[in-house]
Amino acid sequence: MCGIIGYTGNANAVPKITKGLSVLEYRGYDSVGIAARTEDGVRTVKCRGRIGMLEEKLEKDPIVGSQCAIGHTRWATHGGPSDINAHPHRAGRVVLVHNGIIENYKELKSALQKDGVSFLSETDTEVAAAVINACYAQTGDPKTAIRMATAKMKGSYAFGILFDEFPGEVWSARCGSPLILAKAKDGYYLASDMTALLPFTKEYCCLEEGQIAHLMPSGAELFDVDGAEIVPVWSVTTMTPESAQKGGYAHFMLKEIYEQPEAIEKSVSPRIINGLPDFSADGIDASFWKQVKNIQIVACGSATHAGLAGGHVLESVAGIPTASYIASEYRYHPPIAVDGTLVIVISQSGETADTLAALRYAKSKGLPTLAIVNAVETTIAREADYRIYTYAGPEIAVATTKGYCTQVTVLYMIAAAIAHSCGRIAEADAKEMVRSILEDAPEAIREMLTQTERLREIAAKIVKKDHIFYIGRGMDYAMSQEGALKLKEISYIHCEAYAAGELKHGTISLIEEGTPVIAISTEEALYDKTESNVREVHSRGAHVILLCRDDAKNPQLSADEVVLLPTKSDAGLLFASLTVVQVLAYEVAALRGCDIDRPRNLAKSVTVE
Ligand code: M6R
C-alpha cells in the first residue's frame, strides 16, 4: 500500500524518481507526486491519477537541475484520492512522503490545531509531517526531530523526508512498513521495494524496525532504534531489471502465468537430495518435521487459498491435521494450539500487515513459526523462526499467479518431507511426489497454455454475465475458491465458489437460465458425486463449463463446455486446473477491457491492517 522512493547524488533526480514510481505503481495507483530540491527550494508536483499524469504535468512545467528528490504513489486510506491528499505533504520546513498509517493521527492533529497549526488535506501523513516539523522547530536537527516525532506516533510508517535547511539530503525512518536503502555509483536511494531500484543498482540494505537513514550525495548513515550510528550491511540482489518488466507480454499477469513452470522448477530443485524432499538448505532438517503434530496455516487472500490446497495434501499424505486461517481473524479468534503445533505463514510480498500481525501474535504465544515467502529479506521472512523462499521472481500484477503456484508447490514438498521423515509414506512414494511436482506440474501448465484460444472462446460466452459460480469437492473446492477470487478481482464480475455438495442447501436457487457454473472435477473418487451436482445445475439451466480429468467418461453429457486436464498425477491435475482458472479470469477481464494488472481499489502489497 503506497510506494515511496528517494534519491540524492550527482545525477538528474526527477527521471529516477518517475522511473522508480512507475515500478512501484503496483503498490497503489490512485495518486502520485514528487518533491524535488532545486536552487529555489523544494518544488512539489502531485496529482490524482497515475504516473503518466504526473509525467504530463512535468513535461509541461519541468523541474530542472534537481539532484535530490522523493516520490510517492498512493493507495488511499485517510482521505480519498485527490490532488490535495496526494503526497508529498509539506508542513512548515518539512516535506514528506509516507507509506503506512498513523493510527493516532486524530489526537496528534487536534493537539497541533490547538497550537494554531492548520491542515490542507484529510491525510494522516500531513499530520506526521506537522509533528516532525514541530519537533524540528524545537531542535533544528533532523535526526532528533524524527526521533522525537516518531516517539509520539502509533501505527506504521516508512518516511522519505526533506528538510528545507538540509539541501541534498534525504532522511528516512521505518516502523512496520518496508524500506530499502541502496547505493550506486551516482548516489544513494531509498524505496519501498527493491524492484523500483533495479534500473539503478543491485546493492541494498533493508532497514530494520525503528531505524533511521540519512542519505547524502557522498554517503549514507544509518542509526538504530536508540539513535546510535551503525554500519549498514550491504547485500547484492540477484534480481535483474528485466525480471520486473513485461518482456513482450500484454500484461504482467499473463507473463507471470507463463513463468509458472520455471517458477515451480526453481522452487523445487534446490530442495531435492537423492530424489527426496530436503529442506536442509533452508536450515530445516528431518528432525524438525518429525516434531510437527499439527499445522496452522495463516495468510490472506490467495495465500490462504494456497494454504487450503496445501492443507489437503498435508492431511491426506502426511496425516498432519492442518487448517488454513485468514490472518486478519487469527488474532481475534485464535485456534487452540497443541503440543507440536507449527504455524506456517504464507505471503508472496512478505509485507502483508495482517499476516505479519498474525505471525507476531503466534510468536508472542511461543509457537514455532515458518514463513513461506517470495520477496526475500522482507519483514515476514526475517521475523519468522524459519523461512522457505518460493523463488518465483518479482510478481508485479496485483492478481497473484506464480506466487500462489509456488506457495502450493512448497506446501506439496513440505507434505512429502513430513510424510517421508515420519515414515507415513515409503521412500519410493516420496520420490514420486517430488518427481510429479518437478516434472508433471510444469508440463501440465505448459500443456494447458497451448489451449488459450479455446479458453478465450469460453471466456467470450461468459463475459457479459453478472454472476458466475465455481463448484468443486475436496482439492477442487480449494481451487474453486482461488478461481473465483481471480475472476472477480480482475474482471469485476461477481463470482463465488461453493463446495459442490453444498449448492442444494441454498445457493442452487440462484441458478437460472444461462448462469455460468464452472465445475472442477479432478479427483477420480469424487468424480461421480461432482457429476451429479453438475447435472443438478445443468438441468436447471446453468451453462456448465466442466474442467475434468482427461480419462473421465462422457463428460460432455452433463456440460456445455469441457476442458480436459492431463491426468498424469495429482500434481499435474492440480496445476492444470490452476492454469485454466487463471487464464479464464485473464481472458474474461481482457474481453471486458479491464485494467488487468491494476484492478480498481486494490494494491499489490497490503501493508495496512
Ligand atoms: O503478498 P501476500 O501473499 O501476503 O498477499 C496476500 C493477498 O493480499 C493476495 O494474495 C491477494 O489476495 C491477491 N491480490 C489475490 O490475487
Coordinates of C-alpha atoms and ligand atoms in Angstrom, one line a residue:
M1 CA 0.0 0.0 0.0
C2 CA 1.7 3.1 -1.3
G3 CA 5.2 3.2 -2.6
I4 CA 7.9 5.6 -1.7
I5 CA 11.2 6.4 -3.3
G6 CA 14.1 8.9 -2.7
Y7 CA 17.4 9.8 -4.3
T8 CA 20.3 12.1 -3.7
G9 CA 23.5 12.1 -5.8
N10 CA 25.2 13.7 -8.8
A11 CA 22.6 12.8 -11.4
N12 CA 19.3 14.2 -12.5
A13 CA 16.9 13.1 -9.8
V14 CA 13.5 13.6 -11.5
P15 CA 13.7 10.8 -14.1
K16 CA 15.0 8.4 -11.5
I17 CA 12.0 9.1 -9.2
T18 CA 9.4 8.8 -12.0
K19 CA 11.0 5.6 -13.3
G20 CA 11.0 4.1 -9.8
L21 CA 7.4 5.2 -9.2
S22 CA 6.3 3.5 -12.4
V23 CA 7.6 0.3 -11.0
L24 CA 6.2 1.0 -7.6
E25 CA 2.7 1.7 -9.0
Y26 CA 1.6 -1.8 -8.2
R27 CA 1.6 -0.8 -4.5
G28 CA -1.1 1.8 -5.1
Y29 CA -2.1 3.9 -8.1
D30 CA -4.8 6.5 -7.2
S31 CA -2.4 9.5 -6.9
V32 CA 1.2 10.3 -7.4
G33 CA 3.7 13.0 -6.6
I34 CA 7.3 14.2 -6.4
A35 CA 9.1 16.8 -4.3
A36 CA 12.5 17.8 -5.7
R37 CA 15.1 20.1 -4.3
T38 CA 16.1 22.9 -6.7
E39 CA 18.1 26.0 -6.4
D40 CA 14.9 27.8 -5.4
G41 CA 14.0 25.3 -2.7
V42 CA 11.8 22.3 -2.7
R43 CA 9.3 22.1 -5.6
T44 CA 6.3 19.7 -5.3
V45 CA 4.3 18.4 -8.2
K46 CA 1.4 16.0 -7.5
C47 CA -1.9 14.9 -8.8
R48 CA -4.8 12.4 -8.6
G49 CA -4.2 9.6 -11.1
R50 CA -1.3 7.6 -12.3
I51 CA 2.3 8.2 -13.1
G52 CA 1.5 9.2 -16.7
M53 CA -0.5 12.2 -15.4
L54 CA 2.4 13.3 -13.3
E55 CA 4.8 12.9 -16.3
E56 CA 2.4 15.0 -18.4
K57 CA 2.5 17.7 -15.7
L58 CA 6.3 17.6 -15.5
E59 CA 6.6 17.8 -19.3
K60 CA 4.5 21.0 -19.4
D61 CA 6.4 22.5 -16.4
P62 CA 9.7 20.6 -15.9
I63 CA 11.7 20.6 -12.7
V64 CA 15.2 21.3 -13.7
G65 CA 18.6 21.0 -12.0
S66 CA 17.4 18.7 -9.2
Q67 CA 19.8 16.0 -7.8
C68 CA 17.7 15.2 -4.7
A69 CA 14.1 14.2 -4.6
I70 CA 11.4 12.0 -3.1
G71 CA 8.3 10.5 -4.7
H72 CA 5.1 8.7 -3.8
T73 CA 2.4 6.6 -5.4
R74 CA -0.7 6.3 -3.2
W75 CA -3.4 3.8 -2.2
A76 CA -5.8 6.0 -0.3
T77 CA -6.6 5.3 3.3
H78 CA -7.2 8.6 5.1
G79 CA -8.8 10.9 2.6
G80 CA -10.0 9.9 -0.8
P81 CA -7.9 10.1 -4.0
S82 CA -7.4 13.8 -4.8
D83 CA -4.7 16.3 -5.8
I84 CA -4.7 17.7 -2.2
N85 CA -4.5 14.3 -0.5
A86 CA -1.7 13.2 -2.8
H87 CA 1.8 13.0 -1.3
P88 CA 4.3 14.7 -0.8
H89 CA 2.9 16.9 2.0
R90 CA 4.6 20.0 3.3
A91 CA 4.3 21.2 6.9
G92 CA 6.5 24.2 7.7
R93 CA 10.1 23.4 6.8
V94 CA 9.4 19.7 6.2
V95 CA 8.3 17.8 3.1
L96 CA 7.4 14.2 3.5
V97 CA 6.2 11.0 1.7
H98 CA 4.7 8.2 3.7
N99 CA 3.7 4.5 3.4
G100 CA 1.7 3.3 6.3
I101 CA -0.9 4.5 8.7
I102 CA -0.5 6.9 11.7
E103 CA -3.3 5.4 13.9
N104 CA -3.3 8.2 16.5
Y105 CA -3.4 11.0 13.9
K106 CA -6.6 12.4 15.2
E107 CA -5.2 13.1 18.7
L108 CA -1.9 14.4 17.2
K109 CA -3.9 16.6 14.8
S110 CA -6.1 18.2 17.5
A111 CA -3.1 18.9 19.7
L112 CA -1.4 20.7 16.8
Q113 CA -4.6 22.5 15.9
K114 CA -4.8 23.9 19.4
D115 CA -1.3 25.2 18.8
G116 CA -2.6 27.0 15.7
V117 CA -1.4 24.6 13.1
S118 CA -3.8 24.3 10.1
F119 CA -4.1 21.5 7.6
L120 CA -4.9 21.3 3.9
S121 CA -5.6 17.6 3.4
E122 CA -7.5 14.9 5.2
T123 CA -4.5 12.7 5.5
D124 CA -2.7 11.2 8.5
T125 CA 0.5 11.9 6.5
E126 CA 0.2 15.6 6.7
V127 CA -0.2 15.2 10.5
A128 CA 3.0 13.2 10.6
A129 CA 4.8 16.0 8.6
A130 CA 3.4 18.6 11.0
V131 CA 4.6 16.6 14.1
I132 CA 8.1 16.3 12.6
N133 CA 8.0 19.9 11.7
A134 CA 7.1 20.9 15.3
C135 CA 9.9 18.8 16.7
Y136 CA 12.3 20.2 14.1
A137 CA 11.3 23.8 15.0
Q138 CA 12.4 22.9 18.6
T139 CA 15.7 21.2 17.8
G140 CA 16.9 22.3 14.3
D141 CA 18.3 18.8 14.0
P142 CA 16.6 16.3 11.6
K143 CA 17.6 13.1 13.4
T144 CA 16.5 14.4 16.8
A145 CA 13.3 15.7 15.3
I146 CA 12.5 12.4 13.7
R147 CA 13.2 10.5 16.9
M148 CA 11.1 12.9 19.0
A149 CA 8.2 12.9 16.5
T150 CA 8.1 9.1 15.9
A151 CA 8.0 8.5 19.6
K152 CA 4.6 10.3 19.6
M153 CA 3.2 8.3 16.7
K154 CA 1.3 5.0 16.8
G155 CA 0.9 2.9 13.7
S156 CA 3.2 2.2 10.8
Y157 CA 5.4 4.3 8.6
A158 CA 8.2 4.4 6.1
F159 CA 9.0 8.0 5.5
G160 CA 11.1 9.9 3.0
I161 CA 11.7 13.4 4.3
L162 CA 13.3 16.6 3.0
F163 CA 14.2 19.4 5.5
D164 CA 14.5 22.9 4.0
E165 CA 17.8 23.7 5.7
F166 CA 19.5 20.5 4.5
P167 CA 19.7 20.6 0.7
G168 CA 20.9 17.5 -1.0
E169 CA 19.8 15.3 2.0
V170 CA 17.0 12.7 2.3
W171 CA 16.1 11.4 5.7
S172 CA 14.0 8.4 6.3
A173 CA 12.6 6.2 9.1
R174 CA 10.8 2.9 9.2
C175 CA 8.4 1.2 11.5
G176 CA 6.1 -1.6 10.2
S177 CA 6.3 -0.6 6.5
P178 CA 9.1 -1.9 4.3
L179 CA 12.1 0.3 3.4
I180 CA 15.2 -0.4 1.4
L181 CA 18.3 1.7 1.3
A182 CA 20.6 1.3 -1.7
K183 CA 23.8 2.7 -3.1
A184 CA 25.0 3.2 -6.6
K185 CA 27.9 5.0 -8.4
D186 CA 25.8 8.1 -8.8
G187 CA 24.4 8.4 -5.3
Y188 CA 22.1 6.9 -2.7
Y189 CA 18.5 5.7 -2.9
L190 CA 15.6 4.6 -0.8
A191 CA 12.5 2.7 -1.8
S192 CA 9.6 0.6 -0.5
D193 CA 10.8 -2.3 -2.7
M194 CA 14.0 -3.3 -4.4
T195 CA 12.3 -3.7 -7.8
A196 CA 12.0 0.0 -8.1
L197 CA 15.8 0.4 -7.7
L198 CA 16.8 -2.4 -10.1
P199 CA 17.3 0.1 -13.0
F200 CA 19.9 1.9 -10.9
T201 CA 21.7 -0.5 -8.6
K202 CA 21.8 -4.0 -7.1
E203 CA 23.4 -3.1 -3.8
Y204 CA 20.9 -2.7 -1.0
C205 CA 20.4 -2.8 2.8
C206 CA 17.0 -3.4 4.5
L207 CA 16.1 -1.0 7.2
E208 CA 15.1 -2.7 10.5
E209 CA 12.2 -1.6 12.6
G210 CA 12.9 1.8 14.3
Q211 CA 16.0 2.6 12.2
I212 CA 16.6 6.0 10.7
A213 CA 18.6 6.5 7.5
H214 CA 20.3 9.7 6.3
L215 CA 21.2 9.9 2.6
M216 CA 23.7 12.3 1.3
P217 CA 25.2 12.5 -2.2
S218 CA 28.5 11.1 -0.9
G219 CA 27.3 8.5 1.7
A220 CA 24.6 7.2 3.9
E221 CA 24.4 7.0 7.6
L222 CA 22.2 4.5 9.5
F223 CA 21.0 4.9 13.1
D224 CA 19.5 2.2 15.3
V225 CA 16.4 2.5 17.4
D226 CA 18.4 4.2 20.2
G227 CA 19.8 6.8 17.7
A228 CA 23.3 5.2 17.7
E229 CA 25.1 5.1 14.4
I230 CA 25.5 1.6 12.9
V231 CA 27.3 0.3 9.8
P232 CA 24.9 -0.6 7.0
V233 CA 25.3 -4.2 5.9
W234 CA 25.0 -4.2 2.1
S235 CA 23.8 -7.2 0.1
V236 CA 23.6 -7.7 -3.7
T237 CA 20.2 -8.7 -5.1
T238 CA 20.1 -11.5 -7.8
M239 CA 17.0 -9.8 -9.4
T240 CA 17.5 -8.2 -12.8
P241 CA 15.7 -5.2 -14.3
E242 CA 14.2 -7.5 -16.9
S243 CA 12.6 -9.6 -14.3
A244 CA 10.4 -6.6 -13.3
Q245 CA 9.4 -5.8 -17.0
K246 CA 6.6 -7.2 -19.2
G247 CA 9.0 -8.8 -21.7
G248 CA 6.7 -8.6 -24.7
Y249 CA 3.5 -9.8 -22.9
A250 CA 0.4 -7.7 -22.9
H251 CA 0.2 -7.7 -19.1
F252 CA 2.4 -8.7 -16.2
M253 CA -0.3 -11.2 -15.2
L254 CA 0.0 -13.1 -18.5
K255 CA 3.8 -13.0 -18.3
E256 CA 3.6 -14.4 -14.7
I257 CA 1.2 -17.1 -15.7
Y258 CA 3.7 -18.2 -18.4
E259 CA 6.6 -18.1 -15.9
Q260 CA 4.9 -20.7 -13.6
P261 CA 6.6 -23.8 -15.0
E262 CA 10.0 -22.3 -14.4
A263 CA 9.0 -20.9 -11.1
I264 CA 8.0 -24.4 -9.9
E265 CA 11.3 -25.8 -11.1
K266 CA 13.2 -23.1 -9.2
S267 CA 11.2 -23.7 -6.0
V268 CA 11.6 -27.4 -6.1
S269 CA 15.1 -28.1 -7.5
P270 CA 17.2 -26.7 -4.6
R271 CA 15.1 -28.9 -2.2
I272 CA 15.8 -32.3 -3.6
I273 CA 18.6 -34.6 -2.5
N274 CA 18.7 -38.1 -4.0
G275 CA 15.3 -37.6 -5.4
L276 CA 13.8 -36.9 -1.9
P277 CA 12.5 -33.7 -0.4
D278 CA 15.1 -32.0 1.6
F279 CA 15.0 -28.5 3.2
S280 CA 18.4 -28.6 4.8
A281 CA 19.5 -25.6 2.6
D282 CA 16.7 -23.7 4.3
G283 CA 18.0 -24.7 7.7
I284 CA 15.3 -27.3 8.3
D285 CA 16.2 -31.0 8.7
A286 CA 14.1 -34.2 9.1
S287 CA 14.1 -34.0 12.9
F288 CA 12.2 -30.6 12.6
W289 CA 9.5 -32.2 10.6
K290 CA 9.2 -35.1 12.9
Q291 CA 8.1 -32.8 15.8
V292 CA 5.2 -31.4 13.8
K293 CA 1.9 -32.8 15.0
N294 CA -0.5 -30.1 13.9
I295 CA -0.2 -27.2 11.4
Q296 CA -2.0 -23.8 11.4
I297 CA -1.6 -22.0 8.1
V298 CA -2.2 -18.2 8.3
A299 CA -2.4 -15.9 5.4
C300 CA -4.5 -13.6 3.3
G301 CA -6.4 -13.8 0.0
S302 CA -4.9 -16.2 -2.4
A303 CA -2.2 -17.2 0.0
T304 CA -5.0 -18.5 2.3
H305 CA -6.3 -20.5 -0.7
A306 CA -2.8 -21.9 -1.2
G307 CA -3.0 -23.0 2.4
L308 CA -6.3 -24.7 1.8
A309 CA -4.8 -26.6 -1.2
G310 CA -1.6 -27.4 0.7
G311 CA -3.6 -28.4 3.7
H312 CA -5.4 -31.1 1.7
V313 CA -2.0 -32.7 0.8
L314 CA -0.6 -32.3 4.3
E315 CA -3.6 -34.1 5.7
S316 CA -4.1 -36.8 3.1
V317 CA -0.4 -37.6 2.5
A318 CA 1.4 -36.6 5.7
G319 CA -1.5 -37.2 8.1
I320 CA -1.0 -33.9 9.8
P321 CA -4.2 -32.1 10.9
T322 CA -3.9 -28.8 9.1
A323 CA -6.2 -25.8 8.9
S324 CA -5.8 -22.6 6.9
Y325 CA -6.8 -19.3 8.7
I326 CA -7.5 -15.8 7.4
A327 CA -4.7 -13.8 9.1
S328 CA -7.0 -10.8 9.9
E329 CA -9.2 -13.1 12.0
Y330 CA -6.4 -15.3 13.5
R331 CA -5.6 -12.9 16.4
Y332 CA -9.2 -12.3 17.4
H333 CA -10.2 -15.9 17.5
P334 CA -7.0 -17.9 17.9
P335 CA -7.3 -21.6 17.2
I336 CA -6.2 -23.9 20.0
A337 CA -2.6 -24.9 19.8
V338 CA -1.5 -28.4 20.9
D339 CA 2.0 -29.7 21.6
G340 CA 3.8 -29.9 18.2
T341 CA 1.8 -27.1 16.6
L342 CA 3.7 -25.4 13.8
V343 CA 2.4 -22.0 12.5
I344 CA 3.1 -21.6 8.8
V345 CA 2.5 -18.0 7.5
I346 CA 2.4 -17.6 3.7
S347 CA 3.0 -14.3 1.9
Q348 CA 4.2 -13.5 -1.6
S349 CA 5.1 -10.0 -0.7
G350 CA 6.4 -10.8 2.8
E351 CA 4.9 -7.5 4.0
T352 CA 1.2 -8.1 4.3
A353 CA 0.2 -6.3 7.5
D354 CA -2.5 -8.8 8.6
T355 CA -0.1 -11.7 8.1
L356 CA 2.7 -10.0 9.9
A357 CA 0.4 -9.2 12.8
A358 CA -0.7 -12.9 12.9
L359 CA 3.0 -14.0 12.8
R360 CA 3.8 -11.7 15.7
Y361 CA 0.8 -13.0 17.6
A362 CA 1.9 -16.6 17.1
K363 CA 5.4 -15.8 18.2
S364 CA 4.1 -14.0 21.3
K365 CA 2.4 -17.2 22.2
G366 CA 5.6 -19.1 21.9
L367 CA 4.6 -21.1 18.8
P368 CA 7.3 -22.0 16.3
T369 CA 6.8 -20.2 13.0
L370 CA 7.7 -20.9 9.5
A371 CA 7.3 -18.4 6.7
I372 CA 6.7 -19.3 3.0
V373 CA 7.7 -16.0 1.3
N374 CA 8.6 -14.9 -2.2
A375 CA 10.2 -11.5 -1.7
V376 CA 13.5 -12.1 0.0
E377 CA 14.6 -10.3 3.1
T378 CA 11.1 -8.9 3.8
T379 CA 9.7 -8.4 7.3
I380 CA 7.8 -11.6 7.4
A381 CA 10.7 -13.6 6.2
R382 CA 13.0 -12.0 8.7
E383 CA 10.8 -12.3 11.7
A384 CA 9.7 -15.9 11.3
D385 CA 11.8 -18.5 13.1
Y386 CA 12.2 -20.4 9.8
R387 CA 11.8 -19.3 6.2
I388 CA 11.3 -21.0 2.9
Y389 CA 11.6 -18.8 -0.2
T390 CA 9.4 -19.6 -3.2
Y391 CA 11.8 -18.2 -5.8
A392 CA 9.1 -17.1 -8.2
G393 CA 10.9 -13.9 -9.0
P394 CA 9.3 -10.5 -8.8
E395 CA 5.5 -10.6 -9.1
I396 CA 4.1 -7.3 -10.3
A397 CA 0.5 -8.0 -11.3
V398 CA -1.9 -7.3 -8.4
A399 CA -3.6 -10.7 -9.0
T400 CA -1.2 -13.3 -7.9
T401 CA -0.5 -16.3 -10.2
K402 CA 3.1 -17.6 -9.9
G403 CA 3.1 -16.5 -6.3
Y404 CA 0.2 -18.8 -5.5
C405 CA 1.5 -21.5 -7.7
T406 CA 4.9 -21.7 -5.9
Q407 CA 3.2 -21.5 -2.5
V408 CA 1.3 -24.6 -3.3
T409 CA 4.4 -26.2 -4.7
V410 CA 6.4 -25.6 -1.5
L411 CA 3.5 -26.9 0.7
Y412 CA 3.4 -30.0 -1.5
M413 CA 7.1 -30.5 -0.9
I414 CA 6.7 -30.0 2.8
A415 CA 3.9 -32.6 2.9
A416 CA 6.3 -35.0 1.1
A417 CA 9.1 -34.2 3.6
I418 CA 6.9 -34.7 6.6
A419 CA 5.3 -37.8 5.3
H420 CA 8.6 -39.4 4.5
S421 CA 10.5 -38.3 7.6
C422 CA 7.7 -39.6 9.8
G423 CA 7.6 -42.9 7.9
R424 CA 4.0 -42.3 6.7
I425 CA 4.9 -43.0 3.1
A426 CA 7.6 -45.2 1.6
E427 CA 10.7 -43.7 0.1
A428 CA 9.5 -44.6 -3.4
D429 CA 6.2 -42.7 -2.9
A430 CA 8.1 -39.6 -1.6
K431 CA 10.3 -39.7 -4.6
E432 CA 7.3 -40.0 -6.9
M433 CA 5.7 -36.9 -5.2
V434 CA 8.9 -34.9 -5.8
R435 CA 9.1 -36.2 -9.4
S436 CA 5.5 -35.4 -10.2
I437 CA 5.7 -31.8 -8.8
L438 CA 9.0 -31.2 -10.6
E439 CA 8.0 -32.8 -13.9
D440 CA 4.3 -33.2 -14.3
A441 CA 3.2 -29.9 -12.8
P442 CA 5.3 -27.7 -15.1
E443 CA 4.4 -29.9 -18.1
A444 CA 0.7 -29.7 -17.3
I445 CA 0.8 -25.9 -17.1
R446 CA 2.7 -25.7 -20.4
E447 CA 0.1 -28.1 -22.0
M448 CA -2.9 -26.0 -20.8
L449 CA -1.2 -22.9 -22.1
T450 CA -1.4 -24.3 -25.6
Q451 CA -5.2 -24.1 -25.2
T452 CA -5.6 -20.4 -24.6
E453 CA -7.6 -19.9 -27.8
R454 CA -10.2 -22.4 -26.6
L455 CA -10.3 -20.7 -23.2
R456 CA -10.8 -17.3 -24.9
E457 CA -13.8 -18.8 -26.7
I458 CA -15.3 -20.0 -23.4
A459 CA -14.5 -16.6 -21.8
A460 CA -16.4 -14.9 -24.6
K461 CA -19.5 -16.9 -23.6
I462 CA -19.5 -15.7 -20.0
V463 CA -18.0 -12.2 -20.3
K464 CA -21.4 -10.5 -20.2
K465 CA -22.8 -12.4 -17.2
D466 CA -23.3 -10.7 -13.8
H467 CA -22.8 -13.8 -11.7
I468 CA -20.6 -16.8 -12.1
F469 CA -20.2 -19.8 -9.8
Y470 CA -17.3 -22.2 -9.3
I471 CA -18.0 -25.6 -7.7
G472 CA -15.8 -28.5 -6.7
R473 CA -15.2 -31.0 -4.0
G474 CA -12.1 -31.5 -1.8
M475 CA -9.0 -30.1 -3.5
D476 CA -11.2 -28.9 -6.4
Y477 CA -13.2 -26.8 -3.9
A478 CA -9.9 -25.2 -2.8
M479 CA -9.1 -24.5 -6.4
S480 CA -12.6 -23.1 -7.0
Q481 CA -12.0 -20.6 -4.3
E482 CA -8.8 -19.4 -5.9
G483 CA -10.5 -19.4 -9.4
A484 CA -13.4 -17.3 -8.1
L485 CA -11.2 -14.8 -6.4
K486 CA -9.1 -14.4 -9.5
L487 CA -12.1 -13.9 -11.7
K488 CA -13.9 -11.3 -9.6
E489 CA -10.6 -9.5 -8.6
I490 CA -9.7 -8.6 -12.2
S491 CA -13.0 -8.8 -14.2
Y492 CA -15.3 -7.3 -11.6
I493 CA -17.9 -10.0 -12.3
H494 CA -19.5 -11.3 -9.1
C495 CA -18.2 -14.9 -8.7
E496 CA -18.5 -17.3 -5.8
A497 CA -17.1 -20.7 -5.1
Y498 CA -19.2 -23.4 -3.4
A499 CA -18.5 -26.9 -2.3
A500 CA -20.3 -28.8 -5.0
G501 CA -22.4 -30.7 -2.4
E502 CA -23.5 -27.6 -0.7
L503 CA -25.3 -26.0 -3.6
K504 CA -28.6 -27.8 -2.9
H505 CA -28.6 -26.3 0.6
G506 CA -29.4 -22.9 -0.7
T507 CA -27.3 -21.5 -3.5
I508 CA -29.0 -23.5 -6.2
S509 CA -31.9 -21.1 -6.0
L510 CA -29.6 -18.6 -7.7
I511 CA -29.1 -20.7 -10.8
E512 CA -31.2 -19.6 -13.7
E513 CA -31.2 -20.0 -17.5
G514 CA -27.6 -19.3 -18.7
T515 CA -25.9 -18.8 -15.3
P516 CA -22.3 -19.9 -15.8
V517 CA -21.2 -22.6 -13.4
I518 CA -17.5 -23.7 -13.7
A519 CA -17.2 -27.1 -12.2
I520 CA -13.8 -28.6 -11.4
S521 CA -13.5 -32.4 -11.1
T522 CA -10.0 -33.8 -10.9
E523 CA -10.4 -36.4 -8.1
E524 CA -11.3 -39.8 -9.5
A525 CA -13.0 -40.9 -6.3
L526 CA -15.2 -37.8 -6.2
Y527 CA -16.0 -37.6 -10.0
D528 CA -19.4 -39.3 -9.8
K529 CA -20.6 -37.2 -6.9
T530 CA -19.5 -33.9 -8.6
E531 CA -21.1 -35.1 -11.8
S532 CA -24.4 -35.4 -10.0
N533 CA -24.1 -31.8 -8.8
V534 CA -23.2 -30.7 -12.3
R535 CA -26.3 -32.4 -13.6
E536 CA -28.4 -30.7 -10.9
V537 CA -27.4 -27.2 -12.1
H538 CA -27.3 -28.1 -15.8
S539 CA -30.9 -29.3 -15.6
R540 CA -31.9 -26.0 -14.0
G541 CA -30.5 -24.0 -17.0
A542 CA -26.9 -23.4 -15.9
H543 CA -24.3 -23.0 -18.6
V544 CA -21.8 -25.6 -17.3
I545 CA -18.1 -25.4 -18.0
L546 CA -16.5 -28.6 -16.8
L547 CA -12.8 -28.9 -16.1
C548 CA -12.1 -32.6 -15.7
R549 CA -9.6 -35.4 -15.9
D550 CA -8.9 -36.5 -19.5
D551 CA -9.9 -40.0 -18.6
A552 CA -13.4 -39.0 -17.5
K553 CA -16.2 -41.0 -19.2
N554 CA -18.5 -38.9 -21.4
P555 CA -18.1 -35.6 -19.6
Q556 CA -19.9 -33.8 -22.4
L557 CA -23.2 -35.4 -21.4
S558 CA -23.6 -33.1 -18.5
A559 CA -21.7 -30.0 -19.5
D560 CA -21.9 -27.3 -22.2
E561 CA -18.1 -26.9 -22.4
V562 CA -15.5 -29.4 -21.4
V563 CA -11.9 -28.7 -20.7
L564 CA -9.8 -31.8 -20.4
L565 CA -6.9 -31.8 -18.0
P566 CA -3.9 -34.1 -18.5
T567 CA -4.2 -37.0 -16.0
K568 CA -0.6 -38.0 -15.2
S569 CA -0.6 -37.4 -11.5
D570 CA -2.3 -35.4 -8.7
A571 CA 0.3 -32.7 -9.0
G572 CA -0.2 -32.5 -12.8
L573 CA -4.0 -32.2 -12.4
L574 CA -3.8 -29.6 -9.6
F575 CA -1.6 -27.3 -11.7
A576 CA -3.5 -27.9 -14.9
S577 CA -6.8 -26.8 -13.3
L578 CA -4.9 -23.8 -11.7
T579 CA -3.8 -22.7 -15.2
V580 CA -7.3 -22.9 -16.6
V581 CA -8.8 -20.8 -13.8
Q582 CA -6.1 -18.2 -14.2
V583 CA -6.3 -18.0 -18.0
L584 CA -10.1 -17.9 -17.9
A585 CA -10.0 -14.9 -15.4
Y586 CA -7.4 -13.2 -17.6
E587 CA -9.3 -13.7 -20.8
V588 CA -12.7 -12.5 -19.3
A589 CA -11.0 -9.4 -17.9
A590 CA -9.2 -8.7 -21.2
L591 CA -12.5 -9.0 -23.1
R592 CA -14.1 -6.6 -20.7
G593 CA -11.3 -4.1 -21.2
C594 CA -10.3 -4.1 -17.5
D595 CA -7.1 -2.8 -16.2
I596 CA -5.8 -6.3 -15.6
D597 CA -2.5 -5.6 -13.8
R598 CA -4.0 -2.8 -11.6
P599 CA -7.6 -3.7 -10.7
R600 CA -9.7 -0.9 -9.1
N601 CA -9.4 -0.2 -5.4
L602 CA -6.6 -2.7 -4.9
A603 CA -2.8 -2.7 -4.4
K604 CA -0.3 -5.5 -4.6
S605 CA 1.2 -5.2 -1.2
V606 CA -1.4 -4.7 1.6
T607 CA 0.7 -3.1 4.3
V608 CA -2.3 -1.8 6.3
E609 CA -4.5 -3.9 8.7
Ligands
M6R1 O1 1.6 -10.7 -0.5 P1 0.7 -11.7 0.1 O2 0.8 -13.1 -0.5 O3 0.7 -11.7 1.6 O4 -0.8 -11.1 -0.3 C1 -1.9 -11.8 0.1 C2 -3.1 -11.3 -0.6 O5 -3.3 -9.9 -0.4 C3 -3.0 -11.6 -2.1 O6 -2.9 -13.0 -2.3 C4 -4.3 -11.2 -2.8 O7 -5.4 -11.9 -2.4 C5 -4.1 -11.3 -4.3 N1 -4.3 -10.0 -4.9 C6 -5.1 -12.2 -5.0 O8 -4.8 -12.3 -6.3

